[in-house]
Amino acid sequence: MDVMDAIRTRRSIRRYKAGEIPDDDIIKILDAARWAPSGGNRQPLTYVYVKDPQVLRMVKNCSPGFYGDAYSAIVIGAQGRLGYIELLDAGFAAENILLAAHSLGIGSCAIASFNRDAIKKILNAPEDWEPILLISLGYPDGTPRPPPRKPLSEVVYINSFGNRWERLGG
Amino acid sequence: MAEELEERFFDILLRTINYAIEFSEERSYASLRFMDLFSSLLDLQPIILRETRRDEFYGRLREKLKSREVMESGEERSRFQREILEMFIDEWRRSLPKGP
Protein backbone atom coordinates (compact mmCIF):
# COMPACT_ATOMS: atom_id res chain seq x y z
CA MET A 1 0.00 0.00 0.00
CA ASP A 2 1.29 3.44 -0.98
CA VAL A 3 2.17 5.61 2.04
CA MET A 4 -0.23 8.40 1.05
CA ASP A 5 -3.02 5.86 0.60
CA ALA A 6 -2.26 4.38 4.01
CA ILE A 7 -2.35 7.84 5.60
CA ARG A 8 -5.62 8.75 3.94
CA THR A 9 -7.46 5.48 4.50
CA ARG A 10 -6.37 4.61 8.06
CA ARG A 11 -9.16 4.86 10.61
CA SER A 12 -9.31 4.42 14.38
CA ILE A 13 -10.95 1.04 14.82
CA ARG A 14 -13.18 0.47 17.84
CA ARG A 15 -15.00 -2.64 16.61
CA TYR A 16 -13.06 -5.77 15.86
CA LYS A 17 -13.97 -9.17 14.53
CA ALA A 18 -12.43 -12.36 15.82
CA GLY A 19 -9.20 -13.44 14.20
CA GLU A 20 -5.69 -14.22 15.26
CA ILE A 21 -2.97 -11.80 14.12
CA PRO A 22 0.17 -13.72 13.11
CA ASP A 23 3.19 -12.90 15.28
CA ASP A 24 5.16 -12.21 12.09
CA ASP A 25 2.83 -9.31 11.27
CA ILE A 26 3.14 -7.93 14.80
CA ILE A 27 6.93 -8.10 14.54
CA LYS A 28 6.78 -6.11 11.28
CA ILE A 29 4.61 -3.53 13.02
CA LEU A 30 6.97 -3.26 15.99
CA ASP A 31 9.91 -2.96 13.62
CA ALA A 32 8.14 -0.02 11.96
CA ALA A 33 7.92 1.56 15.43
CA ARG A 34 11.63 0.97 15.97
CA TRP A 35 12.39 2.92 12.79
CA ALA A 36 10.37 5.96 13.84
CA PRO A 37 12.31 9.22 14.32
CA SER A 38 13.85 9.64 17.76
CA GLY A 39 15.05 12.97 19.18
CA GLY A 40 18.87 12.86 19.35
CA ASN A 41 18.55 9.17 18.42
CA ARG A 42 18.15 8.45 22.12
CA GLN A 43 15.54 5.74 21.47
CA PRO A 44 14.00 5.88 24.94
CA LEU A 45 10.91 3.83 24.11
CA THR A 46 10.14 0.25 25.01
CA TYR A 47 7.09 -1.73 23.98
CA VAL A 48 5.09 -4.41 25.72
CA TYR A 49 3.08 -6.56 23.35
CA VAL A 50 0.03 -7.95 25.15
CA LYS A 51 -1.64 -10.98 23.58
CA ASP A 52 -2.44 -13.17 26.60
CA PRO A 53 -6.25 -12.89 26.84
CA GLN A 54 -6.14 -12.70 30.66
CA VAL A 55 -3.65 -9.85 30.67
CA LEU A 56 -5.41 -8.08 27.78
CA ARG A 57 -8.70 -8.30 29.65
CA MET A 58 -7.18 -6.55 32.67
CA VAL A 59 -5.50 -3.91 30.52
CA LYS A 60 -8.87 -3.23 28.93
CA ASN A 61 -10.66 -3.09 32.27
CA CYS A 62 -8.23 -0.44 33.46
CA SER A 63 -8.42 1.63 30.26
CA PRO A 64 -11.68 3.56 29.93
CA GLY A 65 -10.70 4.58 26.40
CA PHE A 66 -10.25 0.99 25.19
CA TYR A 67 -13.17 -0.05 22.96
CA GLY A 68 -13.83 -3.27 21.11
CA ASP A 69 -12.72 -6.86 21.42
CA ALA A 70 -9.19 -6.36 20.18
CA TYR A 71 -6.97 -9.37 19.58
CA SER A 72 -4.01 -7.72 21.26
CA ALA A 73 -2.45 -4.42 22.26
CA ILE A 74 0.88 -2.66 22.29
CA VAL A 75 1.83 -0.56 25.29
CA ILE A 76 4.38 2.15 24.46
CA GLY A 77 6.41 3.37 27.41
CA ALA A 78 9.72 4.80 28.51
CA GLN A 79 11.95 4.54 31.51
CA GLY A 80 12.71 7.59 33.63
CA ARG A 81 11.20 11.04 33.56
CA LEU A 82 8.81 11.62 30.70
CA GLY A 83 9.85 14.77 28.89
CA TYR A 84 8.95 16.42 25.63
CA ILE A 85 11.27 14.15 23.61
CA GLU A 86 9.82 10.94 25.03
CA LEU A 87 6.28 12.08 24.29
CA LEU A 88 7.15 13.16 20.75
CA ASP A 89 8.99 9.90 20.13
CA ALA A 90 5.96 7.98 21.34
CA GLY A 91 3.79 9.92 18.89
CA PHE A 92 6.13 9.17 16.00
CA ALA A 93 6.31 5.49 16.92
CA ALA A 94 2.55 5.27 17.39
CA GLU A 95 1.87 6.67 13.94
CA ASN A 96 4.27 4.17 12.40
CA ILE A 97 2.46 1.40 14.26
CA LEU A 98 -0.97 2.58 13.10
CA LEU A 99 0.12 2.91 9.46
CA ALA A 100 2.09 -0.35 9.38
CA ALA A 101 -0.88 -2.19 10.88
CA HIS A 102 -3.26 -0.63 8.36
CA SER A 103 -0.96 -1.61 5.46
CA LEU A 104 -1.21 -5.22 6.67
CA GLY A 105 -5.02 -5.10 6.89
CA ILE A 106 -4.96 -4.85 10.69
CA GLY A 107 -7.08 -2.28 12.48
CA SER A 108 -5.81 -0.25 15.40
CA CYS A 109 -6.70 2.53 17.77
CA ALA A 110 -4.44 4.73 19.88
CA ILE A 111 -5.67 4.99 23.47
CA ALA A 112 -4.56 7.70 25.87
CA SER A 113 -7.23 7.17 28.51
CA PHE A 114 -5.88 4.45 30.79
CA ASN A 115 -4.85 4.11 34.40
CA ARG A 116 -1.05 4.31 34.37
CA ASP A 117 -0.44 2.83 37.79
CA ALA A 118 -2.77 -0.08 37.09
CA ILE A 119 -1.19 -0.83 33.71
CA LYS A 120 2.27 -0.82 35.30
CA LYS A 121 1.16 -3.22 37.96
CA ILE A 122 -0.64 -5.54 35.53
CA LEU A 123 2.45 -5.68 33.29
CA ASN A 124 4.88 -6.13 36.21
CA ALA A 125 6.72 -3.06 34.94
CA PRO A 126 9.58 -1.49 36.90
CA GLU A 127 8.70 1.49 39.07
CA ASP A 128 10.51 3.97 36.81
CA TRP A 129 8.87 2.79 33.58
CA GLU A 130 5.91 4.88 32.46
CA PRO A 131 3.34 3.77 29.91
CA ILE A 132 2.62 6.59 27.45
CA LEU A 133 0.13 5.20 24.98
CA LEU A 134 -1.80 2.00 24.30
CA ILE A 135 -2.65 0.75 20.84
CA SER A 136 -5.35 -1.85 20.35
CA LEU A 137 -5.01 -4.23 17.42
CA GLY A 138 -7.34 -6.59 15.59
CA TYR A 139 -9.13 -7.18 12.33
CA PRO A 140 -11.63 -4.37 11.70
CA ASP A 141 -15.32 -5.16 11.81
CA GLY A 142 -16.26 -2.64 9.13
CA THR A 143 -14.61 0.57 8.02
CA PRO A 144 -15.65 3.76 9.80
CA ARG A 145 -16.51 6.72 7.61
CA PRO A 146 -13.78 9.35 7.36
CA PRO A 147 -14.15 11.91 10.14
CA PRO A 148 -14.46 15.54 9.06
CA ARG A 149 -11.15 17.32 8.75
CA LYS A 150 -10.58 21.06 8.65
CA PRO A 151 -9.63 22.27 5.17
CA LEU A 152 -5.93 22.91 4.58
CA SER A 153 -6.71 26.58 3.97
CA GLU A 154 -7.88 26.82 7.57
CA VAL A 155 -4.83 25.25 9.19
CA VAL A 156 -1.93 26.26 6.95
CA TYR A 157 -0.39 29.74 6.62
CA ILE A 158 2.47 30.82 4.44
CA ASN A 159 5.57 32.71 5.55
CA SER A 160 3.92 34.36 8.52
CA PHE A 161 1.27 33.30 10.93
CA GLY A 162 -2.20 34.22 9.74
CA ASN A 163 -1.09 34.81 6.14
CA ARG A 164 -3.38 32.75 3.91
CA TRP A 165 -1.87 30.72 1.12
CA GLU A 166 -3.86 31.45 -2.03
CA ARG A 167 -2.98 28.10 -3.63
CA LEU A 168 -5.09 26.43 -0.97
CA GLY A 169 -8.24 28.40 -1.80
CA GLY A 170 -10.81 28.79 0.96
CA MET B 1 -22.90 -19.50 32.38
CA ALA B 2 -22.24 -18.97 36.10
CA GLU B 3 -18.55 -18.57 35.43
CA GLU B 4 -19.24 -16.05 32.67
CA LEU B 5 -21.45 -14.02 35.00
CA GLU B 6 -18.75 -14.18 37.66
CA GLU B 7 -16.08 -12.86 35.27
CA ARG B 8 -18.34 -10.19 33.81
CA PHE B 9 -19.30 -8.97 37.26
CA PHE B 10 -15.62 -8.70 38.23
CA ASP B 11 -14.88 -6.79 34.99
CA ILE B 12 -17.77 -4.35 35.41
CA LEU B 13 -16.80 -3.58 39.00
CA LEU B 14 -13.20 -3.05 37.98
CA ARG B 15 -14.15 -0.78 35.08
CA THR B 16 -16.38 1.25 37.37
CA ILE B 17 -13.58 1.93 39.87
CA ASN B 18 -11.38 2.95 36.92
CA TYR B 19 -14.02 5.43 35.77
CA ALA B 20 -14.09 6.85 39.30
CA ILE B 21 -10.30 7.20 39.20
CA GLU B 22 -10.38 8.78 35.74
CA PHE B 23 -12.59 11.59 37.05
CA SER B 24 -10.82 12.04 40.39
CA GLU B 25 -8.89 15.10 39.16
CA GLU B 26 -12.02 16.91 38.00
CA ARG B 27 -13.90 19.40 40.08
CA SER B 28 -17.25 17.80 39.27
CA TYR B 29 -18.94 15.08 41.30
CA ALA B 30 -18.38 12.47 38.56
CA SER B 31 -15.82 10.53 40.58
CA LEU B 32 -18.09 10.42 43.63
CA ARG B 33 -21.03 9.30 41.49
CA PHE B 34 -19.00 6.45 40.05
CA MET B 35 -17.99 5.46 43.57
CA ASP B 36 -21.69 5.37 44.46
CA LEU B 37 -22.33 3.16 41.44
CA PHE B 38 -19.40 0.95 42.43
CA SER B 39 -20.75 0.60 45.93
CA SER B 40 -24.27 -0.20 44.68
CA LEU B 41 -22.97 -2.85 42.30
CA LEU B 42 -20.96 -4.40 45.09
CA ASP B 43 -24.05 -4.53 47.29
CA LEU B 44 -25.82 -6.46 44.53
CA GLN B 45 -23.21 -9.20 44.55
CA PRO B 46 -24.74 -11.38 47.33
CA ILE B 47 -28.09 -11.21 45.49
CA ILE B 48 -27.07 -11.88 41.91
CA LEU B 49 -23.88 -13.84 42.45
CA ARG B 50 -24.33 -15.99 45.51
CA GLU B 51 -21.91 -18.73 44.66
CA THR B 52 -18.65 -17.17 43.71
CA ARG B 53 -15.06 -18.11 44.39
CA ARG B 54 -14.50 -14.41 45.03
CA ASP B 55 -16.93 -14.19 47.95
CA GLU B 56 -14.15 -13.45 50.41
CA PHE B 57 -12.69 -10.78 48.09
CA TYR B 58 -16.02 -9.00 47.71
CA GLY B 59 -16.49 -9.18 51.47
CA ARG B 60 -13.13 -7.46 51.96
CA LEU B 61 -14.13 -4.80 49.44
CA ARG B 62 -17.39 -4.12 51.31
CA GLU B 63 -15.45 -3.78 54.56
CA LYS B 64 -13.04 -1.40 52.86
CA LEU B 65 -15.86 0.76 51.54
CA LYS B 66 -17.20 1.31 55.05
CA SER B 67 -14.31 3.67 55.68
CA ARG B 68 -15.19 5.74 52.60
CA GLU B 69 -17.71 8.00 54.30
CA VAL B 70 -15.25 9.66 56.66
CA MET B 71 -12.95 10.95 53.91
CA GLU B 72 -12.75 14.66 53.43
CA SER B 73 -9.88 15.51 51.10
CA GLY B 74 -9.69 14.65 47.41
CA GLU B 75 -6.19 13.32 47.95
CA GLU B 76 -7.45 10.88 50.56
CA ARG B 77 -10.23 9.72 48.24
CA SER B 78 -7.79 9.28 45.40
CA ARG B 79 -5.50 7.13 47.55
CA PHE B 80 -8.50 5.10 48.67
CA GLN B 81 -9.53 4.45 45.05
CA ARG B 82 -6.01 3.37 44.13
CA GLU B 83 -5.98 0.94 47.05
CA ILE B 84 -9.23 -0.60 45.83
CA LEU B 85 -7.81 -0.90 42.33
CA GLU B 86 -4.74 -2.66 43.71
CA MET B 87 -6.99 -5.11 45.53
CA PHE B 88 -8.54 -6.01 42.16
CA ILE B 89 -5.21 -6.52 40.43
CA ASP B 90 -3.94 -8.65 43.34
CA GLU B 91 -7.13 -10.71 43.22
CA TRP B 92 -6.78 -11.17 39.46
CA ARG B 93 -3.16 -12.24 39.83
CA ARG B 94 -4.06 -14.63 42.63
CA SER B 95 -6.68 -16.32 40.44
CA LEU B 96 -4.41 -16.80 37.42
CA PRO B 97 -3.50 -20.41 36.70
CA LYS B 98 -0.05 -21.14 38.12
CA GLY B 99 2.61 -21.64 35.46
CA PRO B 100 4.87 -24.68 35.22
mmCIF file of C-alpha atoms in Angstrom:
data_model
loop_
_atom_site.group_PDB
_atom_site.id
_atom_site.type_symbol
_atom_site.label_atom_id
_atom_site.label_comp_id
_atom_site.label_asym_id
_atom_site.label_seq_id
_atom_site.Cartn_x
_atom_site.Cartn_y
_atom_site.Cartn_z
ATOM 1 C CA MET A 1 0.000 0.000 0.000
ATOM 2 C CA ASP A 2 1.288 3.441 -0.978
ATOM 3 C CA VAL A 3 2.168 5.614 2.041
ATOM 4 C CA MET A 4 -0.227 8.398 1.050
ATOM 5 C CA ASP A 5 -3.025 5.862 0.596
ATOM 6 C CA ALA A 6 -2.257 4.383 4.010
ATOM 7 C CA ILE A 7 -2.349 7.835 5.604
ATOM 8 C CA ARG A 8 -5.624 8.749 3.937
ATOM 9 C CA THR A 9 -7.464 5.484 4.504
ATOM 10 C CA ARG A 10 -6.370 4.611 8.058
ATOM 11 C CA ARG A 11 -9.158 4.862 10.612
ATOM 12 C CA SER A 12 -9.308 4.419 14.377
ATOM 13 C CA ILE A 13 -10.953 1.039 14.819
ATOM 14 C CA ARG A 14 -13.175 0.475 17.840
ATOM 15 C CA ARG A 15 -14.996 -2.637 16.614
ATOM 16 C CA TYR A 16 -13.056 -5.768 15.861
ATOM 17 C CA LYS A 17 -13.973 -9.167 14.531
ATOM 18 C CA ALA A 18 -12.429 -12.361 15.822
ATOM 19 C CA GLY A 19 -9.200 -13.443 14.200
ATOM 20 C CA GLU A 20 -5.685 -14.217 15.258
ATOM 21 C CA ILE A 21 -2.971 -11.804 14.119
ATOM 22 C CA PRO A 22 0.167 -13.723 13.112
ATOM 23 C CA ASP A 23 3.186 -12.904 15.280
ATOM 24 C CA ASP A 24 5.161 -12.212 12.094
ATOM 25 C CA ASP A 25 2.834 -9.314 11.266
ATOM 26 C CA ILE A 26 3.143 -7.926 14.797
ATOM 27 C CA ILE A 27 6.931 -8.101 14.545
ATOM 28 C CA LYS A 28 6.779 -6.113 11.280
ATOM 29 C CA ILE A 29 4.606 -3.525 13.024
ATOM 30 C CA LEU A 30 6.971 -3.263 15.988
ATOM 31 C CA ASP A 31 9.905 -2.957 13.620
ATOM 32 C CA ALA A 32 8.138 -0.022 11.963
ATOM 33 C CA ALA A 33 7.916 1.564 15.434
ATOM 34 C CA ARG A 34 11.626 0.970 15.970
ATOM 35 C CA TRP A 35 12.386 2.922 12.785
ATOM 36 C CA ALA A 36 10.369 5.963 13.836
ATOM 37 C CA PRO A 37 12.309 9.218 14.321
ATOM 38 C CA SER A 38 13.847 9.644 17.759
ATOM 39 C CA GLY A 39 15.051 12.968 19.175
ATOM 40 C CA GLY A 40 18.865 12.858 19.353
ATOM 41 C CA ASN A 41 18.547 9.173 18.417
ATOM 42 C CA ARG A 42 18.146 8.448 22.123
ATOM 43 C CA GLN A 43 15.540 5.736 21.474
ATOM 44 C CA PRO A 44 14.004 5.878 24.940
ATOM 45 C CA LEU A 45 10.914 3.829 24.114
ATOM 46 C CA THR A 46 10.142 0.251 25.009
ATOM 47 C CA TYR A 47 7.087 -1.728 23.980
ATOM 48 C CA VAL A 48 5.085 -4.410 25.722
ATOM 49 C CA TYR A 49 3.078 -6.559 23.346
ATOM 50 C CA VAL A 50 0.033 -7.955 25.147
ATOM 51 C CA LYS A 51 -1.644 -10.982 23.575
ATOM 52 C CA ASP A 52 -2.437 -13.168 26.600
ATOM 53 C CA PRO A 53 -6.252 -12.892 26.845
ATOM 54 C CA GLN A 54 -6.139 -12.700 30.656
ATOM 55 C CA VAL A 55 -3.645 -9.845 30.668
ATOM 56 C CA LEU A 56 -5.407 -8.085 27.783
ATOM 57 C CA ARG A 57 -8.698 -8.296 29.645
ATOM 58 C CA MET A 58 -7.178 -6.551 32.673
ATOM 59 C CA VAL A 59 -5.503 -3.909 30.523
ATOM 60 C CA LYS A 60 -8.874 -3.231 28.930
ATOM 61 C CA ASN A 61 -10.661 -3.093 32.271
ATOM 62 C CA CYS A 62 -8.227 -0.435 33.464
ATOM 63 C CA SER A 63 -8.415 1.625 30.264
ATOM 64 C CA PRO A 64 -11.677 3.560 29.934
ATOM 65 C CA GLY A 65 -10.697 4.581 26.395
ATOM 66 C CA PHE A 66 -10.255 0.990 25.185
ATOM 67 C CA TYR A 67 -13.173 -0.047 22.961
ATOM 68 C CA GLY A 68 -13.830 -3.273 21.111
ATOM 69 C CA ASP A 69 -12.718 -6.856 21.422
ATOM 70 C CA ALA A 70 -9.189 -6.362 20.176
ATOM 71 C CA TYR A 71 -6.973 -9.373 19.578
ATOM 72 C CA SER A 72 -4.006 -7.720 21.258
ATOM 73 C CA ALA A 73 -2.450 -4.416 22.260
ATOM 74 C CA ILE A 74 0.879 -2.661 22.286
ATOM 75 C CA VAL A 75 1.835 -0.559 25.287
ATOM 76 C CA ILE A 76 4.375 2.146 24.464
ATOM 77 C CA GLY A 77 6.407 3.369 27.413
ATOM 78 C CA ALA A 78 9.721 4.802 28.505
ATOM 79 C CA GLN A 79 11.950 4.545 31.509
ATOM 80 C CA GLY A 80 12.712 7.587 33.630
ATOM 81 C CA ARG A 81 11.196 11.043 33.564
ATOM 82 C CA LEU A 82 8.808 11.616 30.697
ATOM 83 C CA GLY A 83 9.846 14.768 28.892
ATOM 84 C CA TYR A 84 8.950 16.424 25.628
ATOM 85 C CA ILE A 85 11.274 14.152 23.614
ATOM 86 C CA GLU A 86 9.819 10.944 25.030
ATOM 87 C CA LEU A 87 6.281 12.077 24.290
ATOM 88 C CA LEU A 88 7.152 13.162 20.746
ATOM 89 C CA ASP A 89 8.989 9.898 20.127
ATOM 90 C CA ALA A 90 5.963 7.983 21.338
ATOM 91 C CA GLY A 91 3.792 9.916 18.892
ATOM 92 C CA PHE A 92 6.134 9.168 16.003
ATOM 93 C CA ALA A 93 6.311 5.490 16.916
ATOM 94 C CA ALA A 94 2.554 5.268 17.391
ATOM 95 C CA GLU A 95 1.865 6.672 13.942
ATOM 96 C CA ASN A 96 4.274 4.165 12.396
ATOM 97 C CA ILE A 97 2.459 1.396 14.258
ATOM 98 C CA LEU A 98 -0.968 2.582 13.097
ATOM 99 C CA LEU A 99 0.122 2.914 9.462
ATOM 100 C CA ALA A 100 2.086 -0.347 9.378
ATOM 101 C CA ALA A 101 -0.880 -2.187 10.885
ATOM 102 C CA HIS A 102 -3.258 -0.635 8.360
ATOM 103 C CA SER A 103 -0.961 -1.614 5.461
ATOM 104 C CA LEU A 104 -1.213 -5.219 6.668
ATOM 105 C CA GLY A 105 -5.015 -5.097 6.891
ATOM 106 C CA ILE A 106 -4.955 -4.845 10.687
ATOM 107 C CA GLY A 107 -7.084 -2.278 12.483
ATOM 108 C CA SER A 108 -5.814 -0.250 15.397
ATOM 109 C CA CYS A 109 -6.697 2.529 17.773
ATOM 110 C CA ALA A 110 -4.443 4.731 19.881
ATOM 111 C CA ILE A 111 -5.671 4.990 23.467
ATOM 112 C CA ALA A 112 -4.564 7.697 25.866
ATOM 113 C CA SER A 113 -7.227 7.170 28.512
ATOM 114 C CA PHE A 114 -5.882 4.449 30.793
ATOM 115 C CA ASN A 115 -4.850 4.108 34.405
ATOM 116 C CA ARG A 116 -1.049 4.311 34.366
ATOM 117 C CA ASP A 117 -0.439 2.827 37.794
ATOM 118 C CA ALA A 118 -2.767 -0.079 37.089
ATOM 119 C CA ILE A 119 -1.185 -0.832 33.708
ATOM 120 C CA LYS A 120 2.273 -0.820 35.298
ATOM 121 C CA LYS A 121 1.155 -3.221 37.962
ATOM 122 C CA ILE A 122 -0.638 -5.540 35.525
ATOM 123 C CA LEU A 123 2.451 -5.684 33.291
ATOM 124 C CA ASN A 124 4.879 -6.135 36.207
ATOM 125 C CA ALA A 125 6.717 -3.061 34.944
ATOM 126 C CA PRO A 126 9.581 -1.493 36.902
ATOM 127 C CA GLU A 127 8.701 1.486 39.070
ATOM 128 C CA ASP A 128 10.510 3.975 36.807
ATOM 129 C CA TRP A 129 8.871 2.793 33.580
ATOM 130 C CA GLU A 130 5.909 4.881 32.459
ATOM 131 C CA PRO A 131 3.337 3.774 29.915
ATOM 132 C CA ILE A 132 2.621 6.594 27.454
ATOM 133 C CA LEU A 133 0.128 5.199 24.983
ATOM 134 C CA LEU A 134 -1.800 1.997 24.303
ATOM 135 C CA ILE A 135 -2.647 0.749 20.841
ATOM 136 C CA SER A 136 -5.347 -1.849 20.354
ATOM 137 C CA LEU A 137 -5.008 -4.234 17.419
ATOM 138 C CA GLY A 138 -7.338 -6.586 15.592
ATOM 139 C CA TYR A 139 -9.131 -7.176 12.328
ATOM 140 C CA PRO A 140 -11.631 -4.370 11.700
ATOM 141 C CA ASP A 141 -15.320 -5.162 11.806
ATOM 142 C CA GLY A 142 -16.259 -2.644 9.126
ATOM 143 C CA THR A 143 -14.614 0.574 8.018
ATOM 144 C CA PRO A 144 -15.654 3.759 9.804
ATOM 145 C CA ARG A 145 -16.508 6.716 7.613
ATOM 146 C CA PRO A 146 -13.783 9.347 7.356
ATOM 147 C CA PRO A 147 -14.146 11.912 10.140
ATOM 148 C CA PRO A 148 -14.461 15.544 9.065
ATOM 149 C CA ARG A 149 -11.151 17.324 8.751
ATOM 150 C CA LYS A 150 -10.580 21.059 8.650
ATOM 151 C CA PRO A 151 -9.626 22.272 5.166
ATOM 152 C CA LEU A 152 -5.925 22.911 4.577
ATOM 153 C CA SER A 153 -6.714 26.581 3.971
ATOM 154 C CA GLU A 154 -7.879 26.819 7.574
ATOM 155 C CA VAL A 155 -4.833 25.252 9.194
ATOM 156 C CA VAL A 156 -1.927 26.261 6.951
ATOM 157 C CA TYR A 157 -0.393 29.736 6.622
ATOM 158 C CA ILE A 158 2.474 30.817 4.441
ATOM 159 C CA ASN A 159 5.572 32.707 5.554
ATOM 160 C CA SER A 160 3.924 34.364 8.520
ATOM 161 C CA PHE A 161 1.267 33.303 10.929
ATOM 162 C CA GLY A 162 -2.201 34.220 9.738
ATOM 163 C CA ASN A 163 -1.086 34.809 6.138
ATOM 164 C CA ARG A 164 -3.380 32.751 3.912
ATOM 165 C CA TRP A 165 -1.868 30.717 1.116
ATOM 166 C CA GLU A 166 -3.857 31.450 -2.029
ATOM 167 C CA ARG A 167 -2.979 28.100 -3.627
ATOM 168 C CA LEU A 168 -5.091 26.431 -0.971
ATOM 169 C CA GLY A 169 -8.242 28.395 -1.802
ATOM 170 C CA GLY A 170 -10.812 28.794 0.964
ATOM 171 C CA MET B 1 -22.900 -19.500 32.376
ATOM 172 C CA ALA B 2 -22.244 -18.975 36.105
ATOM 173 C CA GLU B 3 -18.553 -18.566 35.435
ATOM 174 C CA GLU B 4 -19.240 -16.052 32.668
ATOM 175 C CA LEU B 5 -21.446 -14.021 35.003
ATOM 176 C CA GLU B 6 -18.750 -14.179 37.656
ATOM 177 C CA GLU B 7 -16.081 -12.862 35.271
ATOM 178 C CA ARG B 8 -18.341 -10.189 33.812
ATOM 179 C CA PHE B 9 -19.299 -8.971 37.260
ATOM 180 C CA PHE B 10 -15.624 -8.702 38.226
ATOM 181 C CA ASP B 11 -14.879 -6.795 34.988
ATOM 182 C CA ILE B 12 -17.772 -4.352 35.409
ATOM 183 C CA LEU B 13 -16.803 -3.580 39.001
ATOM 184 C CA LEU B 14 -13.197 -3.048 37.979
ATOM 185 C CA ARG B 15 -14.150 -0.775 35.082
ATOM 186 C CA THR B 16 -16.377 1.253 37.371
ATOM 187 C CA ILE B 17 -13.583 1.931 39.869
ATOM 188 C CA ASN B 18 -11.376 2.954 36.922
ATOM 189 C CA TYR B 19 -14.025 5.430 35.769
ATOM 190 C CA ALA B 20 -14.087 6.850 39.296
ATOM 191 C CA ILE B 21 -10.295 7.197 39.198
ATOM 192 C CA GLU B 22 -10.385 8.778 35.743
ATOM 193 C CA PHE B 23 -12.586 11.591 37.052
ATOM 194 C CA SER B 24 -10.824 12.036 40.385
ATOM 195 C CA GLU B 25 -8.889 15.101 39.161
ATOM 196 C CA GLU B 26 -12.022 16.910 38.001
ATOM 197 C CA ARG B 27 -13.900 19.403 40.075
ATOM 198 C CA SER B 28 -17.246 17.799 39.268
ATOM 199 C CA TYR B 29 -18.938 15.082 41.296
ATOM 200 C CA ALA B 30 -18.384 12.473 38.563
ATOM 201 C CA SER B 31 -15.823 10.533 40.578
ATOM 202 C CA LEU B 32 -18.089 10.418 43.626
ATOM 203 C CA ARG B 33 -21.026 9.304 41.491
ATOM 204 C CA PHE B 34 -18.996 6.452 40.046
ATOM 205 C CA MET B 35 -17.991 5.461 43.571
ATOM 206 C CA ASP B 36 -21.694 5.372 44.461
ATOM 207 C CA LEU B 37 -22.326 3.157 41.443
ATOM 208 C CA PHE B 38 -19.397 0.948 42.427
ATOM 209 C CA SER B 39 -20.755 0.598 45.929
ATOM 210 C CA SER B 40 -24.274 -0.196 44.684
ATOM 211 C CA LEU B 41 -22.967 -2.850 42.302
ATOM 212 C CA LEU B 42 -20.959 -4.396 45.094
ATOM 213 C CA ASP B 43 -24.052 -4.529 47.294
ATOM 214 C CA LEU B 44 -25.818 -6.458 44.529
ATOM 215 C CA GLN B 45 -23.214 -9.205 44.548
ATOM 216 C CA PRO B 46 -24.738 -11.379 47.326
ATOM 217 C CA ILE B 47 -28.086 -11.206 45.492
ATOM 218 C CA ILE B 48 -27.071 -11.879 41.907
ATOM 219 C CA LEU B 49 -23.882 -13.838 42.446
ATOM 220 C CA ARG B 50 -24.328 -15.993 45.508
ATOM 221 C CA GLU B 51 -21.908 -18.732 44.656
ATOM 222 C CA THR B 52 -18.648 -17.165 43.714
ATOM 223 C CA ARG B 53 -15.064 -18.114 44.389
ATOM 224 C CA ARG B 54 -14.503 -14.407 45.025
ATOM 225 C CA ASP B 55 -16.929 -14.188 47.945
ATOM 226 C CA GLU B 56 -14.146 -13.455 50.407
ATOM 227 C CA PHE B 57 -12.694 -10.784 48.095
ATOM 228 C CA TYR B 58 -16.023 -9.002 47.705
ATOM 229 C CA GLY B 59 -16.490 -9.181 51.471
ATOM 230 C CA ARG B 60 -13.135 -7.459 51.959
ATOM 231 C CA LEU B 61 -14.131 -4.798 49.440
ATOM 232 C CA ARG B 62 -17.386 -4.120 51.315
ATOM 233 C CA GLU B 63 -15.445 -3.779 54.562
ATOM 234 C CA LYS B 64 -13.036 -1.404 52.859
ATOM 235 C CA LEU B 65 -15.865 0.755 51.535
ATOM 236 C CA LYS B 66 -17.200 1.306 55.050
ATOM 237 C CA SER B 67 -14.306 3.666 55.679
ATOM 238 C CA ARG B 68 -15.194 5.742 52.603
ATOM 239 C CA GLU B 69 -17.706 8.005 54.305
ATOM 240 C CA VAL B 70 -15.248 9.659 56.657
ATOM 241 C CA MET B 71 -12.955 10.946 53.909
ATOM 242 C CA GLU B 72 -12.748 14.655 53.430
ATOM 243 C CA SER B 73 -9.878 15.513 51.104
ATOM 244 C CA GLY B 74 -9.691 14.647 47.415
ATOM 245 C CA GLU B 75 -6.187 13.323 47.946
ATOM 246 C CA GLU B 76 -7.449 10.881 50.555
ATOM 247 C CA ARG B 77 -10.232 9.721 48.240
ATOM 248 C CA SER B 78 -7.791 9.277 45.402
ATOM 249 C CA ARG B 79 -5.498 7.135 47.553
ATOM 250 C CA PHE B 80 -8.496 5.100 48.667
ATOM 251 C CA GLN B 81 -9.528 4.451 45.050
ATOM 252 C CA ARG B 82 -6.013 3.369 44.128
ATOM 253 C CA GLU B 83 -5.978 0.944 47.052
ATOM 254 C CA ILE B 84 -9.230 -0.600 45.826
ATOM 255 C CA LEU B 85 -7.807 -0.895 42.325
ATOM 256 C CA GLU B 86 -4.736 -2.657 43.708
ATOM 257 C CA MET B 87 -6.985 -5.105 45.527
ATOM 258 C CA PHE B 88 -8.544 -6.008 42.164
ATOM 259 C CA ILE B 89 -5.208 -6.522 40.432
ATOM 260 C CA ASP B 90 -3.935 -8.649 43.342
ATOM 261 C CA GLU B 91 -7.134 -10.710 43.219
ATOM 262 C CA TRP B 92 -6.783 -11.172 39.460
ATOM 263 C CA ARG B 93 -3.157 -12.243 39.831
ATOM 264 C CA ARG B 94 -4.063 -14.632 42.626
ATOM 265 C CA SER B 95 -6.681 -16.316 40.439
ATOM 266 C CA LEU B 96 -4.409 -16.797 37.420
ATOM 267 C CA PRO B 97 -3.495 -20.414 36.702
ATOM 268 C CA LYS B 98 -0.055 -21.140 38.124
ATOM 269 C CA GLY B 99 2.615 -21.644 35.459
ATOM 270 C CA PRO B 100 4.873 -24.682 35.216
#
